[in-house]
Coordinates of C-alpha atoms and ligand atoms in Angstrom, one line a residue:
M1 CA 12.1 -21.0 -33.4
K2 CA 12.6 -22.2 -29.9
L3 CA 8.9 -22.9 -29.2
R4 CA 7.4 -26.2 -28.1
I5 CA 3.6 -26.6 -27.8
Q6 CA 2.3 -29.6 -25.8
P7 CA 0.4 -31.9 -28.2
Q8 CA -2.9 -31.7 -26.4
V9 CA -2.7 -27.9 -26.5
A10 CA -1.7 -27.8 -30.1
E11 CA -4.7 -30.1 -31.0
A12 CA -7.1 -28.0 -28.9
L13 CA -5.9 -24.8 -30.7
S14 CA -6.2 -26.4 -34.1
Q15 CA -9.8 -27.3 -33.3
N16 CA -10.6 -23.8 -32.0
R17 CA -11.3 -25.1 -28.5
A18 CA -10.9 -23.2 -25.2
V19 CA -7.3 -22.8 -24.1
V20 CA -6.1 -20.8 -21.1
A21 CA -2.4 -19.8 -20.8
L22 CA -0.9 -19.6 -17.3
E23 CA 2.3 -17.8 -16.2
S24 CA 5.1 -19.4 -14.2
T25 CA 6.9 -16.6 -12.4
V26 CA 4.3 -17.1 -9.7
I27 CA 5.6 -20.7 -9.5
T28 CA 9.4 -19.8 -9.5
H29 CA 9.3 -16.5 -7.7
G30 CA 5.9 -15.6 -6.4
L31 CA 5.0 -18.3 -3.9
P32 CA 6.9 -20.3 -1.3
Q33 CA 7.5 -24.1 -1.7
P34 CA 5.6 -26.4 -1.6
Q35 CA 2.5 -24.2 -2.2
N36 CA 3.9 -23.1 -5.6
L37 CA 3.7 -26.6 -7.1
E38 CA 0.4 -27.4 -5.5
L39 CA -0.9 -24.1 -6.9
A40 CA 0.4 -24.8 -10.4
Q41 CA -1.3 -28.2 -10.5
S42 CA -4.5 -26.9 -9.0
L43 CA -4.8 -24.0 -11.5
E44 CA -4.6 -26.6 -14.3
A45 CA -7.2 -28.7 -12.6
V46 CA -9.6 -25.7 -12.2
I47 CA -9.3 -25.0 -15.9
R48 CA -9.9 -28.6 -16.9
E49 CA -12.9 -28.9 -14.6
Q50 CA -14.5 -26.1 -16.5
G51 CA -13.9 -27.9 -19.8
A52 CA -11.0 -25.9 -21.1
F53 CA -7.3 -26.8 -21.7
P54 CA -4.6 -25.3 -19.5
A55 CA -1.2 -24.3 -20.9
T56 CA 1.3 -23.3 -18.3
V57 CA 4.1 -21.4 -20.0
A58 CA 7.8 -21.6 -19.0
I59 CA 11.3 -21.6 -20.4
L60 CA 13.1 -25.0 -20.1
K61 CA 16.7 -25.2 -21.2
G62 CA 16.2 -22.2 -23.3
E63 CA 13.1 -23.5 -25.1
I64 CA 9.7 -21.7 -24.8
V65 CA 7.3 -24.4 -23.6
I66 CA 3.6 -23.9 -23.9
G67 CA 1.9 -26.6 -21.7
L68 CA 4.2 -28.3 -19.2
E69 CA 4.3 -32.0 -18.6
P70 CA 3.8 -33.0 -14.9
A71 CA 7.5 -33.8 -14.4
E72 CA 8.5 -30.4 -16.0
M73 CA 6.2 -28.6 -13.7
T74 CA 7.8 -30.4 -10.7
H75 CA 11.2 -29.5 -12.0
L76 CA 10.4 -25.9 -12.4
A77 CA 8.8 -25.6 -9.0
T78 CA 11.6 -27.2 -7.0
R79 CA 14.7 -25.8 -8.6
Q80 CA 16.4 -22.4 -9.0
A81 CA 15.1 -20.7 -12.1
A82 CA 15.5 -17.3 -13.6
K83 CA 12.6 -14.8 -14.1
A84 CA 12.1 -14.2 -17.8
S85 CA 10.6 -10.9 -18.8
L86 CA 10.8 -9.5 -22.3
W87 CA 14.1 -7.7 -21.8
N88 CA 16.0 -10.8 -20.8
L89 CA 14.1 -13.5 -22.7
A90 CA 16.4 -13.8 -25.6
A91 CA 19.5 -14.1 -23.4
I92 CA 17.8 -16.8 -21.2
C93 CA 16.9 -18.8 -24.3
A94 CA 20.3 -18.3 -25.9
K95 CA 22.0 -19.5 -22.7
Q96 CA 19.6 -22.5 -22.5
E97 CA 18.5 -21.7 -19.0
D98 CA 15.3 -22.5 -17.1
A99 CA 12.9 -19.6 -16.2
G100 CA 9.5 -18.7 -15.0
T101 CA 7.7 -16.4 -17.4
T102 CA 6.2 -13.1 -16.2
V103 CA 2.9 -11.7 -17.5
A104 CA 4.9 -9.9 -20.2
T105 CA 6.7 -13.0 -21.5
T106 CA 3.7 -15.3 -21.1
L107 CA 1.7 -12.8 -23.3
H108 CA 4.4 -12.9 -25.9
A109 CA 4.6 -16.7 -25.9
A110 CA 0.9 -17.3 -25.8
S111 CA 0.4 -15.0 -28.7
L112 CA 3.0 -16.8 -30.7
A113 CA 1.0 -20.0 -30.0
G114 CA -2.3 -18.4 -30.9
I115 CA -3.8 -18.5 -27.4
K116 CA -6.3 -15.8 -26.7
V117 CA -7.0 -16.0 -22.9
F118 CA -4.5 -15.8 -20.0
A119 CA -4.9 -16.0 -16.3
T120 CA -2.5 -14.6 -13.7
G121 CA -2.7 -13.3 -10.1
G122 CA -1.6 -9.7 -10.1
I123 CA 0.0 -7.8 -12.9
G124 CA 3.3 -5.9 -12.5
G125 CA 3.1 -2.1 -12.7
V126 CA 4.6 1.1 -11.4
H127 CA 6.7 1.0 -8.2
D128 CA 7.3 4.5 -6.6
E129 CA 10.5 4.2 -4.7
P130 CA 12.9 3.3 -6.1
F131 CA 11.1 3.9 -9.4
D132 CA 10.5 0.8 -11.5
E133 CA 7.9 0.0 -14.2
S134 CA 7.1 -3.5 -15.2
A135 CA 7.4 -4.7 -18.8
D136 CA 3.9 -6.2 -18.2
L137 CA 2.3 -2.9 -19.0
Q138 CA 3.8 -2.4 -22.4
A139 CA 3.2 -6.1 -23.2
L140 CA -0.5 -5.8 -22.3
A141 CA -0.6 -2.9 -24.8
S142 CA 1.0 -4.9 -27.6
H143 CA -0.6 -8.4 -27.4
P144 CA -4.3 -8.7 -28.2
L145 CA -5.1 -11.3 -25.5
I146 CA -7.6 -11.3 -22.7
T147 CA -5.7 -11.2 -19.4
V148 CA -7.6 -12.1 -16.2
C149 CA -6.0 -10.7 -13.0
A150 CA -6.9 -9.5 -9.6
G151 CA -5.6 -6.0 -10.3
P152 CA -2.1 -4.7 -10.0
K153 CA -0.1 -6.3 -7.1
S154 CA -0.7 -4.4 -3.8
I155 CA 3.0 -3.7 -3.5
L156 CA 2.6 -1.2 -6.4
N157 CA 1.4 2.3 -6.9
V158 CA -2.0 1.3 -8.1
K159 CA -3.2 4.7 -9.2
A160 CA 0.0 5.3 -11.3
T161 CA -0.4 1.8 -12.8
L162 CA -4.0 2.4 -13.8
E163 CA -2.9 5.8 -15.4
R164 CA -0.2 4.0 -17.4
L165 CA -2.6 1.4 -18.7
E166 CA -4.9 4.3 -19.8
S167 CA -2.0 6.0 -21.6
L168 CA -1.1 2.8 -23.3
G169 CA -4.7 2.3 -24.4
V170 CA -5.3 -0.9 -22.5
P171 CA -9.0 -1.4 -21.8
V172 CA -9.3 -2.3 -18.1
I173 CA -12.6 -4.0 -17.5
G174 CA -14.1 -4.5 -14.0
Y175 CA -15.7 -7.9 -13.7
K176 CA -18.9 -7.5 -11.7
N177 CA -17.4 -4.4 -10.0
D178 CA -17.0 -0.7 -10.6
Y179 CA -13.6 -0.5 -8.8
L180 CA -10.3 -1.9 -9.8
A181 CA -9.4 -5.1 -8.0
G182 CA -6.8 -4.6 -5.3
F183 CA -5.0 -7.9 -5.4
H184 CA -4.9 -8.9 -1.7
L185 CA -7.6 -6.3 -1.1
Q186 CA -10.9 -7.0 -2.8
T187 CA -11.0 -3.6 -4.4
S188 CA -8.8 -0.5 -4.7
P189 CA -10.4 3.0 -4.4
Y190 CA -10.0 3.6 -8.1
R191 CA -12.9 3.2 -10.6
V192 CA -12.4 1.1 -13.7
P193 CA -13.4 2.8 -17.0
V194 CA -15.6 -0.1 -18.0
R195 CA -17.6 -2.8 -16.2
A196 CA -18.7 -6.2 -17.5
D197 CA -21.1 -8.5 -15.7
S198 CA -20.7 -11.6 -17.7
S199 CA -18.1 -13.5 -19.8
L200 CA -20.3 -12.9 -22.8
E201 CA -20.1 -9.2 -22.4
I202 CA -16.3 -9.5 -22.3
K203 CA -16.4 -11.5 -25.5
K204 CA -18.3 -8.8 -27.2
I205 CA -15.8 -6.1 -26.2
Y206 CA -12.9 -8.4 -27.3
Q207 CA -14.5 -8.9 -30.7
M208 CA -15.1 -5.2 -31.1
Q209 CA -11.6 -4.4 -30.0
S210 CA -10.4 -6.6 -32.8
A211 CA -12.9 -5.3 -35.4
L212 CA -11.7 -1.8 -34.7
G213 CA -8.2 -2.8 -35.4
L214 CA -7.0 -2.1 -31.9
K215 CA -3.9 -4.0 -30.9
Q216 CA -4.1 -3.8 -27.1
G217 CA -5.2 -6.7 -25.0
L218 CA -8.1 -6.5 -22.6
L219 CA -7.3 -6.5 -18.9
I220 CA -10.0 -8.1 -16.8
S221 CA -10.0 -7.1 -13.2
N222 CA -11.5 -9.8 -11.1
P223 CA -11.8 -8.9 -7.4
V224 CA -10.9 -11.7 -5.0
S225 CA -14.0 -13.1 -3.2
E226 CA -12.5 -12.5 0.2
G227 CA -9.5 -10.2 0.7
I228 CA -7.3 -9.1 3.6
D229 CA -7.9 -6.4 6.2
E230 CA -6.8 -3.1 4.7
Q231 CA -5.2 -1.6 7.7
E232 CA -3.2 -4.8 8.5
L233 CA -2.0 -5.0 4.9
K234 CA -0.9 -1.3 5.0
N235 CA 1.2 -2.0 8.1
W236 CA 2.8 -5.1 6.5
L237 CA 3.4 -3.2 3.3
M238 CA 5.2 -0.3 5.0
E239 CA 7.5 -2.7 6.8
A240 CA 8.2 -4.7 3.7
H241 CA 9.0 -1.6 1.7
R242 CA 11.2 -0.3 4.5
Q243 CA 13.2 -3.6 4.5
A244 CA 13.5 -3.6 0.7
Q245 CA 14.9 0.0 0.7
K246 CA 17.3 -0.9 3.5
Q247 CA 18.6 -3.8 1.4
G248 CA 18.9 -1.5 -1.6
L249 CA 16.7 -3.9 -3.8
I250 CA 16.0 -2.8 -7.3
G251 CA 14.6 -4.2 -10.6
K252 CA 13.3 -7.7 -11.0
D253 CA 14.2 -8.7 -7.5
T254 CA 11.8 -6.2 -5.9
T255 CA 8.5 -8.0 -6.5
P256 CA 9.6 -11.4 -5.3
F257 CA 11.2 -9.9 -2.2
L258 CA 8.1 -7.8 -1.3
L259 CA 5.8 -10.8 -1.8
A260 CA 8.0 -13.0 0.4
K261 CA 8.2 -10.4 3.1
L262 CA 4.4 -9.9 3.1
A263 CA 4.0 -13.7 3.4
E264 CA 6.3 -13.7 6.4
L265 CA 4.8 -10.7 8.1
S266 CA 1.3 -11.9 7.7
K267 CA 2.1 -15.4 8.8
G268 CA 0.9 -16.8 5.5
E269 CA -2.3 -14.8 5.2
T270 CA -1.2 -13.0 2.0
V271 CA -0.3 -16.4 0.5
T272 CA -3.7 -17.8 1.3
V273 CA -5.4 -14.9 -0.5
N274 CA -2.9 -15.1 -3.4
L275 CA -3.8 -18.8 -3.9
K276 CA -7.5 -18.0 -3.8
L277 CA -7.4 -15.2 -6.3
L278 CA -5.3 -17.2 -8.7
R279 CA -7.8 -20.0 -8.7
E280 CA -10.7 -17.6 -9.1
N281 CA -9.0 -16.0 -12.0
A282 CA -8.3 -19.3 -13.7
R283 CA -12.0 -20.2 -13.4
L284 CA -13.1 -16.9 -15.0
A285 CA -10.5 -17.2 -17.7
A286 CA -11.8 -20.7 -18.6
Q287 CA -15.3 -19.4 -18.8
I288 CA -14.2 -16.6 -21.1
A289 CA -12.2 -19.0 -23.3
L290 CA -15.2 -21.3 -23.5
D291 CA -17.4 -18.5 -24.6
L292 CA -14.9 -17.4 -27.2
A293 CA -14.6 -20.9 -28.6
A294 CA -18.4 -21.3 -28.7
T295 CA -18.9 -19.5 -32.0
P296 CA -16.6 -18.6 -34.8
E297 CA -14.9 -15.2 -34.7
V298 CA -16.6 -12.3 -36.3
Ligands
PSU1 N1 1.0 -12.6 -9.7 C1 1.2 -13.2 -8.5 N2 2.5 -13.4 -8.1 C2 3.6 -13.1 -8.9 C3 3.4 -12.5 -10.2 C4 2.1 -12.3 -10.5 O1 0.2 -13.4 -7.8 O2 4.7 -13.4 -8.6 C5 4.5 -12.2 -11.2 C6 4.0 -12.0 -12.6 O3 4.7 -13.0 -13.4 C7 4.3 -10.6 -13.0 C8 5.6 -10.4 -12.2 O4 4.4 -10.5 -14.4 O5 5.3 -10.9 -10.9 C9 5.9 -8.9 -12.2 O6 7.3 -8.7 -12.0 P1 8.0 -7.3 -12.4 O7 7.3 -6.3 -11.5 O8 9.5 -7.5 -12.0 O9 7.8 -7.1 -13.9
MN2 MN1 11.7 -3.2 -13.7

């Protein structure tokens, strides 16, 4: 199989030590340069500071790579790359292309490698107009990992996304909060079905999920410590959506376009919050991975 695991990561996994997977669409499509590379490096540093091993996932020349070398990370962050979701992964690998991995693809790759914890920014979900539903949702339902996020991206229909997660049987767990995280906003108006106040509590739910034979992963909603003003975000979002519709954008190009537009309209404010929540999610994911590694599985 076209899978390459970085030696440090492979060793950590074989010793049942804490490993956190990181996605790379946020590097190739989610953030402007040069913040994308700085962010990618700093997320790995945050995870190492906690005592866990980072494993950034990407596709390089058609190979699924789990744990990038520094030069590979620079390569990915500074060149054109595709966006690999599950529906185009095989073609990208067959054509030996480079690509950032979405939440869906990172979940698939991480589970092939035996990684249990994954940190991202915001997950993909349901877009209203034109209708679009991210493969992230189905992937969350079919890979038994713990994904730490700051809720669905604010460009989405958050209520519909939460409903889909419910239909798919994905446990959405509010970390220290009763409301679903709102990505750029600290919280959305929607209550989460379950709340957990510590990483140990999350570990217990994870072990129970597995003991019950449930195949869905856990989605941890971690509200950003300081979000954006709601009214301002609404205005920027309306404008960004208007421009996307005018350009007739559809499919996988919608998310990168809207994120870039928001960054432009907010003069970088949305990027600042995006970086903050990514770092906070990486830190929490590392804590969870350390707790999971602390005792043998039940
Ligand atoms: N989180 C961010 N920025 C991003 C993404 C997540 O803070 O750019 C990426 C993730 O990789 C997610 C993808 O899986 O956007 C969703 O894209 P789509 O809606 O096309 O499935
Ligand atoms: Mn789509």
